PDB file of C-alpha atoms in Angstrom:
ATOM      1  CA  UNK A1015       9.624  26.519   7.695  1.00  0.00           C
ATOM      2  CA  UNK A1016       8.695  28.500  10.791  1.00  0.00           C
ATOM      3  CA  UNK A1017      10.447  31.627   9.568  1.00  0.00           C
ATOM      4  CA  UNK A1018       8.014  31.885   6.647  1.00  0.00           C
ATOM      5  CA  UNK A1019       4.780  31.261   8.574  1.00  0.00           C
ATOM      6  CA  UNK A1020       3.642  34.888   8.265  1.00  0.00           C
ATOM      7  CA  UNK A1021       3.948  34.920   4.486  1.00  0.00           C
ATOM      8  CA  UNK A1022       1.395  32.717   2.733  1.00  0.00           C
ATOM      9  CA  UNK A1023       2.578  34.043  -0.630  1.00  0.00           C
ATOM     10  CA  UNK A1024       5.871  32.250  -0.044  1.00  0.00           C
ATOM     11  CA  UNK A1025       4.017  28.948  -0.471  1.00  0.00           C
ATOM     12  CA  UNK A1026       2.470  29.489  -3.891  1.00  0.00           C
ATOM     13  CA  UNK A1027       2.569  26.367  -6.063  1.00  0.00           C
ATOM     14  CA  UNK A1028       5.212  26.252  -8.843  1.00  0.00           C
ATOM     15  CA  UNK A1029       2.380  25.830 -11.393  1.00  0.00           C
ATOM     16  CA  UNK A1030      -0.241  28.639 -11.486  1.00  0.00           C
ATOM     17  CA  UNK A1031      -3.893  27.704 -10.858  1.00  0.00           C
ATOM     18  CA  UNK A1032      -2.869  24.276  -9.628  1.00  0.00           C
ATOM     19  CA  UNK A1033      -5.842  22.230  -8.373  1.00  0.00           C
ATOM     20  CA  UNK A1034      -6.356  21.061  -4.817  1.00  0.00           C
ATOM     21  CA  UNK A1035      -6.548  17.495  -3.507  1.00  0.00           C
ATOM     22  CA  UNK A1036      -9.065  15.382  -5.408  1.00  0.00           C
ATOM     23  CA  UNK A1037     -11.058  12.828  -3.409  1.00  0.00           C
ATOM     24  CA  UNK A1038     -13.218  10.198  -5.118  1.00  0.00           C
ATOM     25  CA  UNK A1039     -14.756   7.723  -2.727  1.00  0.00           C
ATOM     26  CA  UNK A1040     -12.069   6.259  -0.497  1.00  0.00           C
ATOM     27  CA  UNK A1041      -9.188   6.722  -2.939  1.00  0.00           C
ATOM     28  CA  UNK A1042      -7.428  10.001  -3.494  1.00  0.00           C
ATOM     29  CA  UNK A1043      -6.364  10.896  -7.004  1.00  0.00           C
ATOM     30  CA  UNK A1044      -2.990  12.438  -6.233  1.00  0.00           C
ATOM     31  CA  UNK A1045      -2.406  15.608  -8.234  1.00  0.00           C
ATOM     32  CA  UNK A1046       1.350  15.838  -8.505  1.00  0.00           C
ATOM     33  CA  UNK A1047       2.953  18.829 -10.158  1.00  0.00           C
ATOM     34  CA  UNK A1048       2.721  18.094 -13.938  1.00  0.00           C
ATOM     35  CA  UNK A1049       5.578  15.895 -15.181  1.00  0.00           C
ATOM     36  CA  UNK A1050       6.754  15.356 -11.612  1.00  0.00           C
ATOM     37  CA  UNK A1051       6.291  12.781  -8.866  1.00  0.00           C
ATOM     38  CA  UNK A1052       5.526  14.897  -5.803  1.00  0.00           C
ATOM     39  CA  UNK A1053       3.627  17.779  -4.343  1.00  0.00           C
ATOM     40  CA  UNK A1054       4.110  19.885  -1.208  1.00  0.00           C
ATOM     41  CA  UNK A1055       1.700  22.461   0.116  1.00  0.00           C
ATOM     42  CA  UNK A1056       1.099  24.703   3.079  1.00  0.00           C
ATOM     43  CA  UNK A1057      -2.365  23.762   4.329  1.00  0.00           C
ATOM     44  CA  UNK A1058      -4.658  25.966   6.430  1.00  0.00           C
ATOM     45  CA  UNK A1059      -7.946  24.232   5.601  1.00  0.00           C
ATOM     46  CA  UNK A1060     -10.472  23.713   8.375  1.00  0.00           C
ATOM     47  CA  UNK A1061     -12.049  20.802   6.482  1.00  0.00           C
ATOM     48  CA  UNK A1062     -10.743  17.327   7.144  1.00  0.00           C
ATOM     49  CA  UNK A1063     -10.448  14.336   4.822  1.00  0.00           C
ATOM     50  CA  UNK A1064     -12.570  11.218   5.292  1.00  0.00           C
ATOM     51  CA  UNK A1065     -10.989   7.764   5.393  1.00  0.00           C
ATOM     52  CA  UNK A1066      -8.988   7.370   2.186  1.00  0.00           C
ATOM     53  CA  UNK A1067      -5.794   5.982   0.684  1.00  0.00           C
ATOM     54  CA  UNK A1068      -3.404   6.709  -2.168  1.00  0.00           C
ATOM     55  CA  UNK A1069      -0.273   5.223  -3.710  1.00  0.00           C
ATOM     56  CA  UNK A1070       1.980   8.039  -2.480  1.00  0.00           C
ATOM     57  CA  UNK A1071       3.916   8.475   0.743  1.00  0.00           C
ATOM     58  CA  UNK A1072       2.274  11.225   2.805  1.00  0.00           C
ATOM     59  CA  UNK A1073       4.261  13.335   5.254  1.00  0.00           C
ATOM     60  CA  UNK A1074       2.524  15.758   7.604  1.00  0.00           C
ATOM     61  CA  UNK A1075       4.365  18.420   9.592  1.00  0.00           C
ATOM     62  CA  UNK A1076       2.055  20.145  12.071  1.00  0.00           C
ATOM     63  CA  UNK A1077       2.844  23.860  12.373  1.00  0.00           C
ATOM     64  CA  UNK A1078       0.047  25.615  14.308  1.00  0.00           C
ATOM     65  CA  UNK A1079      -2.631  24.148  16.588  1.00  0.00           C
ATOM     66  CA  UNK A1080      -3.265  20.390  16.552  1.00  0.00           C
ATOM     67  CA  UNK A1081      -3.947  18.065  13.639  1.00  0.00           C
ATOM     68  CA  UNK A1082      -5.560  14.671  14.203  1.00  0.00           C
ATOM     69  CA  UNK A1083      -4.736  11.683  12.004  1.00  0.00           C
ATOM     70  CA  UNK A1084      -6.429   8.288  12.293  1.00  0.00           C
ATOM     71  CA  UNK A1085      -4.450   5.546  10.561  1.00  0.00           C
ATOM     72  CA  UNK A1086      -4.097   1.800  10.988  1.00  0.00           C
ATOM     73  CA  UNK A1087      -6.694   1.827  13.813  1.00  0.00           C
ATOM     74  CA  UNK A1088      -4.680   4.330  15.832  1.00  0.00           C
ATOM     75  CA  UNK A1089      -5.226   8.022  16.533  1.00  0.00           C
ATOM     76  CA  UNK A1090      -2.298  10.434  16.312  1.00  0.00           C
ATOM     77  CA  UNK A1091      -2.765  13.904  17.798  1.00  0.00           C
ATOM     78  CA  UNK A1092      -0.060  16.025  16.205  1.00  0.00           C
ATOM     79  CA  UNK A1093       1.173  19.108  18.029  1.00  0.00           C
ATOM     80  CA  UNK A1094       3.215  21.912  16.435  1.00  0.00           C
ATOM     81  CA  UNK A1095       6.510  20.492  15.200  1.00  0.00           C
ATOM     82  CA  UNK A1096       5.342  16.861  15.184  1.00  0.00           C
ATOM     83  CA  UNK A1097       5.962  14.817  12.038  1.00  0.00           C
ATOM     84  CA  UNK A1098       3.986  11.820  10.757  1.00  0.00           C
ATOM     85  CA  UNK A1099       4.875   9.635   7.754  1.00  0.00           C
ATOM     86  CA  UNK A1100       1.978   7.594   6.336  1.00  0.00           C
ATOM     87  CA  UNK A1101       2.978   4.717   4.008  1.00  0.00           C
ATOM     88  CA  UNK A1102       1.394   4.288   0.558  1.00  0.00           C
ATOM     89  CA  UNK A1103      -1.961   2.447   0.354  1.00  0.00           C
ATOM     90  CA  UNK A1104      -2.668   2.868   4.086  1.00  0.00           C
ATOM     91  CA  UNK A1105      -6.208   3.974   4.945  1.00  0.00           C
ATOM     92  CA  UNK A1106      -6.181   7.178   6.980  1.00  0.00           C
ATOM     93  CA  UNK A1107      -8.432  10.021   8.035  1.00  0.00           C
ATOM     94  CA  UNK A1108      -7.433  13.651   8.637  1.00  0.00           C
ATOM     95  CA  UNK A1109      -9.286  15.817  11.162  1.00  0.00           C
ATOM     96  CA  UNK A1110      -8.560  19.526  11.197  1.00  0.00           C
ATOM     97  CA  UNK A1111      -9.167  22.125  13.910  1.00  0.00           C
ATOM     98  CA  UNK A1112     -11.053  25.447  13.416  1.00  0.00           C
ATOM     99  CA  UNK A1113      -7.677  27.147  13.078  1.00  0.00           C
ATOM    100  CA  UNK A1114      -4.210  25.842  12.347  1.00  0.00           C
ATOM    101  CA  UNK A1115      -1.698  25.046   9.644  1.00  0.00           C
ATOM    102  CA  UNK A1116       0.524  22.218   8.521  1.00  0.00           C
ATOM    103  CA  UNK A1117       2.787  21.204   5.653  1.00  0.00           C
ATOM    104  CA  UNK A1118       1.639  18.178   3.656  1.00  0.00           C
ATOM    105  CA  UNK A1119       3.937  16.249   1.319  1.00  0.00           C
ATOM    106  CA  UNK A1120       2.725  13.643  -1.188  1.00  0.00           C
ATOM    107  CA  UNK A1121       5.614  11.789  -2.801  1.00  0.00           C
ATOM    108  CA  UNK A1122       5.758   8.867  -5.205  1.00  0.00           C
ATOM    109  CA  UNK A1123       8.360   6.482  -3.784  1.00  0.00           C
ATOM    110  CA  UNK A1124       7.659   3.490  -6.035  1.00  0.00           C
ATOM    111  CA  UNK A1125      10.889   4.003  -7.975  1.00  0.00           C
ATOM    112  CA  UNK A1126      12.929   3.600  -4.768  1.00  0.00           C
ATOM    113  CA  UNK A1127      12.101  -0.107  -4.663  1.00  0.00           C
ATOM    114  CA  UNK A1128      14.730  -0.671  -7.345  1.00  0.00           C
ATOM    115  CA  UNK A1129      17.408  -0.136  -4.687  1.00  0.00           C
ATOM    116  CA  UNK A1130      18.705  -3.461  -3.379  1.00  0.00           C
ATOM    117  CA  UNK A1131      18.354  -2.578   0.299  1.00  0.00           C
ATOM    118  CA  UNK A1132      15.180  -0.491   0.207  1.00  0.00           C
ATOM    119  CA  UNK A1133      13.230  -3.465   1.566  1.00  0.00           C
ATOM    120  CA  UNK A1134      15.039  -2.950   4.870  1.00  0.00           C
ATOM    121  CA  UNK A1135      12.692  -0.007   5.435  1.00  0.00           C
ATOM    122  CA  UNK A1136       9.532  -2.098   5.015  1.00  0.00           C
ATOM    123  CA  UNK A1137       9.256  -3.182   8.685  1.00  0.00           C
ATOM    124  CA  UNK A1138       9.557   0.436   9.806  1.00  0.00           C
ATOM    125  CA  UNK A1139       6.686   1.569   7.608  1.00  0.00           C
ATOM    126  CA  UNK A1140       4.191  -1.189   8.280  1.00  0.00           C
ATOM    127  CA  UNK A1141       2.628   1.449  10.546  1.00  0.00           C
ATOM    128  CA  UNK A1142       2.664   5.245  10.391  1.00  0.00           C
ATOM    129  CA  UNK A1143       6.018   6.613  11.558  1.00  0.00           C
ATOM    130  CA  UNK A1144       5.672   9.273  14.251  1.00  0.00           C
ATOM    131  CA  UNK A1145       8.695  11.504  14.708  1.00  0.00           C
ATOM    132  CA  UNK A1146       8.630  13.975  17.598  1.00  0.00           C
ATOM    133  CA  UNK A1147      11.254  15.477  19.869  1.00  0.00           C
ATOM    134  CA  UNK A1148      10.151  12.970  22.530  1.00  0.00           C
ATOM    135  CA  UNK A1149       9.659   9.821  20.428  1.00  0.00           C
ATOM    136  CA  UNK A1150      12.831  10.155  18.314  1.00  0.00           C
ATOM    137  CA  UNK A1151      15.130  12.556  20.220  1.00  0.00           C
ATOM    138  CA  UNK A1152      18.323  11.516  18.390  1.00  0.00           C
ATOM    139  CA  UNK A1153      17.036  12.163  14.881  1.00  0.00           C
ATOM    140  CA  UNK A1154      14.027  14.474  15.207  1.00  0.00           C
ATOM    141  CA  UNK A1155      15.838  17.738  14.482  1.00  0.00           C
ATOM    142  CA  UNK A1156      17.604  16.188  11.488  1.00  0.00           C
ATOM    143  CA  UNK A1157      14.289  14.983  10.025  1.00  0.00           C
ATOM    144  CA  UNK A1158      12.613  18.341  10.657  1.00  0.00           C
ATOM    145  CA  UNK A1159      15.481  20.232   9.028  1.00  0.00           C
ATOM    146  CA  UNK A1160      15.464  17.892   6.016  1.00  0.00           C
ATOM    147  CA  UNK A1161      11.720  18.462   5.519  1.00  0.00           C
ATOM    148  CA  UNK A1162      12.186  22.219   5.858  1.00  0.00           C
ATOM    149  CA  UNK A1163      14.873  22.024   3.187  1.00  0.00           C
ATOM    150  CA  UNK A1164      12.543  20.073   0.887  1.00  0.00           C
ATOM    151  CA  UNK A1165       9.837  22.725   1.273  1.00  0.00           C
ATOM    152  CA  UNK A1166      12.293  25.558   0.636  1.00  0.00           C
ATOM    153  CA  UNK A1167      13.526  23.873  -2.556  1.00  0.00           C
ATOM    154  CA  UNK A1168       9.981  23.157  -3.750  1.00  0.00           C
ATOM    155  CA  UNK A1169       8.660  26.683  -3.265  1.00  0.00           C
ATOM    156  CA  UNK A1170      11.804  28.365  -4.609  1.00  0.00           C
ATOM    157  CA  UNK A1171      10.939  27.024  -8.101  1.00  0.00           C
ATOM    158  CA  UNK A1172      14.654  26.565  -8.765  1.00  0.00           C
ATOM    159  CA  UNK A1173      16.395  24.440 -11.398  1.00  0.00           C
ATOM    160  CA  UNK A1174      16.673  20.690 -10.611  1.00  0.00           C
ATOM    161  CA  UNK A1175      14.167  21.159  -7.784  1.00  0.00           C
ATOM    162  CA  UNK A1176      12.638  17.672  -8.049  1.00  0.00           C
ATOM    163  CA  UNK A1177      15.957  15.821  -8.228  1.00  0.00           C
ATOM    164  CA  UNK A1178      17.268  17.794  -5.263  1.00  0.00           C
ATOM    165  CA  UNK A1179      14.145  17.050  -3.208  1.00  0.00           C
ATOM    166  CA  UNK A1180      14.534  13.319  -3.826  1.00  0.00           C
ATOM    167  CA  UNK A1181      18.150  13.431  -2.649  1.00  0.00           C
ATOM    168  CA  UNK A1182      16.941  15.020   0.599  1.00  0.00           C
ATOM    169  CA  UNK A1183      14.167  12.416   0.881  1.00  0.00           C
ATOM    170  CA  UNK A1184      16.810   9.693   0.684  1.00  0.00           C
ATOM    171  CA  UNK A1185      18.649  11.415   3.537  1.00  0.00           C
ATOM    172  CA  UNK A1186      15.445  11.230   5.593  1.00  0.00           C
ATOM    173  CA  UNK A1187      14.897   7.536   4.882  1.00  0.00           C
ATOM    174  CA  UNK A1188      18.559   6.729   5.581  1.00  0.00           C
ATOM    175  CA  UNK A1189      18.439   8.591   8.887  1.00  0.00           C
ATOM    176  CA  UNK A1190      15.291   6.745   9.969  1.00  0.00           C
ATOM    177  CA  UNK A1191      16.608   3.362   8.821  1.00  0.00           C
ATOM    178  CA  UNK A1192      20.019   3.682  10.445  1.00  0.00           C
ATOM    179  CA  UNK A1193      18.470   4.843  13.712  1.00  0.00           C
ATOM    180  CA  UNK A1194      16.070   1.900  13.720  1.00  0.00           C
ATOM    181  CA  UNK A1195      18.660  -0.790  13.067  1.00  0.00           C
ATOM    182  CA  UNK A1196      21.301   0.676  15.366  1.00  0.00           C
ATOM    183  CA  UNK A1197      18.807   0.848  18.213  1.00  0.00           C
ATOM    184  CA  UNK A1198      17.618  -2.720  17.764  1.00  0.00           C
ATOM    185  CA  UNK A1199      21.143  -4.059  17.391  1.00  0.00           C
ATOM    186  CA  UNK A1200      21.952  -2.539  20.792  1.00  0.00           C
ATOM    187  CA  UNK A1201      18.855  -4.181  22.291  1.00  0.00           C
ATOM    188  CA  UNK A1202      19.791  -7.673  21.114  1.00  0.00           C
ATOM    189  CA  UNK A1203      21.173  -9.042  24.369  1.00  0.00           C
ATOM    190  CA  UNK A1204      21.529 -12.538  22.945  1.00  0.00           C
ATOM    191  CA  UNK A1205      24.166 -11.401  20.483  1.00  0.00           C
ATOM    192  CA  UNK A1206      26.334  -8.901  22.360  1.00  0.00           C
ATOM    193  CA  UNK A1207      29.263  -9.340  20.007  1.00  0.00           C
ATOM    194  CA  UNK A1208      27.383  -8.609  16.801  1.00  0.00           C
ATOM    195  CA  UNK A1209      28.517  -5.374  15.189  1.00  0.00           C
ATOM    196  CA  UNK A1210      25.933  -3.114  13.557  1.00  0.00           C
ATOM    197  CA  UNK A1211      27.067  -3.673   9.934  1.00  0.00           C
ATOM    198  CA  UNK A1212      26.969  -7.443  10.388  1.00  0.00           C
ATOM    199  CA  UNK A1213      23.552  -7.291  12.014  1.00  0.00           C
ATOM    200  CA  UNK A1214      22.187  -5.062   9.294  1.00  0.00           C
ATOM    201  CA  UNK A1215      23.607  -7.248   6.519  1.00  0.00           C
ATOM    202  CA  UNK A1216      21.842 -10.318   7.934  1.00  0.00           C
ATOM    203  CA  UNK A1217      18.496  -8.607   8.313  1.00  0.00           C
ATOM    204  CA  UNK A1218      18.730  -6.792   4.967  1.00  0.00           C
ATOM    205  CA  UNK A1219      19.485 -10.088   3.244  1.00  0.00           C
ATOM    206  CA  UNK A1220      16.449 -11.681   4.884  1.00  0.00           C
ATOM    207  CA  UNK A1221      14.037  -8.896   3.904  1.00  0.00           C
ATOM    208  CA  UNK A1222      15.382  -8.829   0.362  1.00  0.00           C
ATOM    209  CA  UNK A1223      14.878 -12.600   0.159  1.00  0.00           C
ATOM    210  CA  UNK A1224      11.250 -12.223   1.282  1.00  0.00           C
ATOM    211  CA  UNK A1225      10.684  -9.375  -1.164  1.00  0.00           C
ATOM    212  CA  UNK A1226      11.792 -11.627  -4.026  1.00  0.00           C
ATOM    213  CA  UNK A1227      10.046 -14.817  -2.879  1.00  0.00           C
ATOM    214  CA  UNK A1228       6.867 -13.542  -1.143  1.00  0.00           C
ATOM    215  CA  UNK A1229       4.694 -15.096  -3.874  1.00  0.00           C
ATOM    216  CA  UNK A1230       6.080 -18.562  -3.126  1.00  0.00           C
ATOM    217  CA  UNK A1231       4.932 -20.937  -0.382  1.00  0.00           C
ATOM    218  CA  UNK A1232       7.287 -19.486   2.240  1.00  0.00           C
ATOM    219  CA  UNK A1233       7.364 -21.031   5.699  1.00  0.00           C
ATOM    220  CA  UNK A1234       8.853 -19.760   8.920  1.00  0.00           C
ATOM    221  CA  UNK A1235      11.220 -22.743   9.031  1.00  0.00           C
ATOM    222  CA  UNK A1236      12.426 -22.097   5.478  1.00  0.00           C
ATOM    223  CA  UNK A1237      13.184 -18.422   6.088  1.00  0.00           C
ATOM    224  CA  UNK A1238      14.823 -19.098   9.455  1.00  0.00           C
ATOM    225  CA  UNK A1239      17.062 -21.682   7.819  1.00  0.00           C
ATOM    226  CA  UNK A1240      17.985 -19.156   5.118  1.00  0.00           C
ATOM    227  CA  UNK A1241      19.745 -16.955   7.687  1.00  0.00           C
ATOM    228  CA  UNK A1242      20.938 -19.847   9.859  1.00  0.00           C
ATOM    229  CA  UNK A1243      18.663 -19.403  12.915  1.00  0.00           C
ATOM    230  CA  UNK A1244      16.407 -21.848  14.674  1.00  0.00           C
ATOM    231  CA  UNK A1245      12.754 -21.051  14.078  1.00  0.00           C
ATOM    232  CA  UNK A1246      12.294 -20.120  17.748  1.00  0.00           C
ATOM    233  CA  UNK A1247      15.225 -17.701  17.800  1.00  0.00           C
ATOM    234  CA  UNK A1248      14.174 -16.333  14.421  1.00  0.00           C
ATOM    235  CA  UNK A1249      10.573 -15.742  15.550  1.00  0.00           C
ATOM    236  CA  UNK A1250      11.706 -13.819  18.619  1.00  0.00           C
ATOM    237  CA  UNK A1251      14.182 -11.648  16.719  1.00  0.00           C
ATOM    238  CA  UNK A1252      11.761 -11.003  13.864  1.00  0.00           C
ATOM    239  CA  UNK A1253       9.058  -9.803  16.248  1.00  0.00           C
ATOM    240  CA  UNK A1254      11.586  -7.727  18.182  1.00  0.00           C
ATOM    241  CA  UNK A1255      12.870  -5.889  15.127  1.00  0.00           C
ATOM    242  CA  UNK A1256       9.676  -5.534  13.070  1.00  0.00           C
ATOM    243  CA  UNK A1257       7.059  -5.287  15.846  1.00  0.00           C
ATOM    244  CA  UNK A1258       5.037  -7.963  14.090  1.00  0.00           C
ATOM    245  CA  UNK A1259       5.141 -11.678  13.384  1.00  0.00           C
ATOM    246  CA  UNK A1260       6.648 -13.342  10.347  1.00  0.00           C
ATOM    247  CA  UNK A1261       3.175 -14.380   9.178  1.00  0.00           C
ATOM    248  CA  UNK A1262       1.715 -10.867   9.496  1.00  0.00           C
ATOM    249  CA  UNK A1263       4.685  -9.312   7.723  1.00  0.00           C
ATOM    250  CA  UNK A1264       4.405 -11.775   4.839  1.00  0.00           C
ATOM    251  CA  UNK A1265       0.650 -11.189   4.511  1.00  0.00           C
ATOM    252  CA  UNK A1266       1.167  -7.430   4.559  1.00  0.00           C
ATOM    253  CA  UNK A1267       3.751  -7.634   1.775  1.00  0.00           C
ATOM    254  CA  UNK A1268       1.464  -9.853  -0.323  1.00  0.00           C
ATOM    255  CA  UNK A1269      -1.492  -7.493   0.105  1.00  0.00           C
ATOM    256  CA  UNK A1270       0.628  -4.516  -0.944  1.00  0.00           C
ATOM    257  CA  UNK A1271       1.529  -6.397  -4.121  1.00  0.00           C
ATOM    258  CA  UNK A1272      -2.128  -7.316  -4.684  1.00  0.00           C
ATOM    259  CA  UNK A1273      -3.229  -3.686  -4.305  1.00  0.00           C
ATOM    260  CA  UNK A1274      -0.696  -2.650  -6.896  1.00  0.00           C
ATOM    261  CA  UNK A1275      -1.866  -5.358  -9.310  1.00  0.00           C
ATOM    262  CA  UNK A1276      -5.550  -4.529  -8.799  1.00  0.00           C
ATOM    263  CA  UNK A1277      -4.819  -0.897  -9.590  1.00  0.00           C
ATOM    264  CA  UNK A1278      -2.494  -1.492 -12.540  1.00  0.00           C
ATOM    265  CA  UNK A1279      -4.551  -4.190 -14.307  1.00  0.00           C
ATOM    266  CA  UNK A1280      -8.262  -3.849 -13.652  1.00  0.00           C
ATOM    267  CA  UNK A1281      -9.189  -6.790 -15.913  1.00  0.00           C
ATOM    268  CA  UNK A1282      -6.931  -9.415 -14.338  1.00  0.00           C
ATOM    269  CA  UNK A1283      -9.118 -11.927 -12.425  1.00  0.00           C
ATOM    270  CA  UNK A1284      -8.959 -11.653  -8.645  1.00  0.00           C
ATOM    271  CA  UNK A1285      -8.252 -15.384  -8.412  1.00  0.00           C
ATOM    272  CA  UNK A1286      -5.165 -14.981 -10.595  1.00  0.00           C
ATOM    273  CA  UNK A1287      -3.935 -12.098  -8.443  1.00  0.00           C
ATOM    274  CA  UNK A1288      -4.452 -14.187  -5.308  1.00  0.00           C
ATOM    275  CA  UNK A1289      -2.256 -17.003  -6.592  1.00  0.00           C
ATOM    276  CA  UNK A1290       0.338 -14.662  -8.112  1.00  0.00           C
ATOM    277  CA  UNK A1291       0.803 -12.967  -4.735  1.00  0.00           C
ATOM    278  CA  UNK A1292       1.339 -16.189  -2.795  1.00  0.00           C
ATOM    279  CA  UNK A1293      -2.113 -17.191  -1.523  1.00  0.00           C
ATOM    280  CA  UNK A1294      -3.171 -20.812  -1.899  1.00  0.00           C
ATOM    281  CA  UNK A1295      -6.902 -20.106  -1.984  1.00  0.00           C
ATOM    282  CA  UNK A1296      -9.314 -17.229  -2.492  1.00  0.00           C
ATOM    283  CA  UNK A1297     -10.753 -17.454   1.028  1.00  0.00           C
ATOM    284  CA  UNK A1298      -7.451 -16.738   2.763  1.00  0.00           C
ATOM    285  CA  UNK A1299      -6.707 -13.982   0.231  1.00  0.00           C
ATOM    286  CA  UNK A1300     -10.047 -12.264   0.881  1.00  0.00           C
ATOM    287  CA  UNK A1301      -9.641 -12.567   4.647  1.00  0.00           C
ATOM    288  CA  UNK A1302      -6.133 -11.125   4.634  1.00  0.00           C
ATOM    289  CA  UNK A1303      -7.037  -8.378   2.152  1.00  0.00           C
ATOM    290  CA  UNK A1304      -9.974  -7.264   4.271  1.00  0.00           C
ATOM    291  CA  UNK A1305      -7.780  -7.214   7.387  1.00  0.00           C
ATOM    292  CA  UNK A1306      -5.451  -4.620   5.904  1.00  0.00           C
ATOM    293  CA  UNK A1307      -7.852  -2.591   3.719  1.00  0.00           C
ATOM    294  CA  UNK A1308     -11.294  -3.017   5.337  1.00  0.00           C
ATOM    295  CA  UNK A1309     -12.748  -4.169   2.029  1.00  0.00           C
ATOM    296  CA  UNK A1310     -12.589  -7.211  -0.227  1.00  0.00           C
ATOM    297  CA  UNK A1311     -10.438  -7.314  -3.392  1.00  0.00           C
ATOM    298  CA  UNK A1312     -13.599  -7.163  -5.517  1.00  0.00           C
ATOM    299  CA  UNK A1313     -14.929  -4.159  -3.584  1.00  0.00           C
ATOM    300  CA  UNK A1314     -11.549  -2.476  -3.941  1.00  0.00           C
ATOM    301  CA  UNK A1315     -11.580  -2.990  -7.705  1.00  0.00           C
ATOM    302  CA  UNK A1316     -15.228  -1.932  -8.071  1.00  0.00           C
ATOM    303  CA  UNK A1317     -14.423   1.378  -6.398  1.00  0.00           C
ATOM    304  CA  UNK A1318     -11.716   1.946  -8.970  1.00  0.00           C
ATOM    305  CA  UNK A1319     -14.044   1.082 -11.862  1.00  0.00           C
ATOM    306  CA  UNK A1320     -17.138   2.909 -10.653  1.00  0.00           C
ATOM    307  CA  UNK A1321     -15.256   6.074  -9.813  1.00  0.00           C
ATOM    308  CA  UNK A1322     -12.963   5.899 -12.878  1.00  0.00           C
ATOM    309  CA  UNK A1323      -9.966   6.880 -10.817  1.00  0.00           C
ATOM    310  CA  UNK A1324      -6.821   7.362 -12.928  1.00  0.00           C
ATOM    311  CA  UNK A1325      -3.772   5.405 -11.823  1.00  0.00           C
TER     312      UNK A1325
END
């Protein structure tokens, strides 16, 4: 990417006269390339973007000057070369500097959930994923090179460009996932004899189980028993490897499902969505929804209706 910084013409969109980002209220209407599921652009705007969310994965690669991102109640000051991955549906704000540039990727990853072990990535992306030479020294250069390759493919307008980009995206997610689980397997002092594949298989099975049964009345004891741990040992390991508690992870997964349902079916009663996503009452659903989105389910839906935002 750096080799082309002096040539803005190199980053012309594959479709002529393609429109810019479209913001309506707090939701962004993602303008993918027509008949595709992604968009990449070289951004030199001095304007920022107010707090918003969208159903696409956003990847930011800072190239010149700093770029400030506020997401999940945390501020990330990106320096040249820094990479930030923002999960779908996460509220975030972008603050630009008077001068600078960055690459921004918006990618629909919903189809990846059909893979049996994709849920193993969920704990990693409960928060934005910051990848710098200091924070992820073992994989940073690989991730940077993969993203550079994606941009080169996109702007080359070549045959099979979208399919090729998704194969590179899978390489990125695999690299991040393998690094995460290998590192945490090494840190598990209570199980020094556990090999990485065995550790991963146990955890992947657990997350897949929760992904299938999140709408049921799951308890910590039930899930711990599923993988053969005591609830105390399970709680410690779960927090160690996901950086959150079992309860918070389950609520987060349920709210993600609720957001998807609110967007896909705008006439389905909120009460029905609450029960279909595993909540026993509307009060707990509203409280949990507000915790992760800063608005109630009804407010979320009203924004969609009032602004007539396409899905």
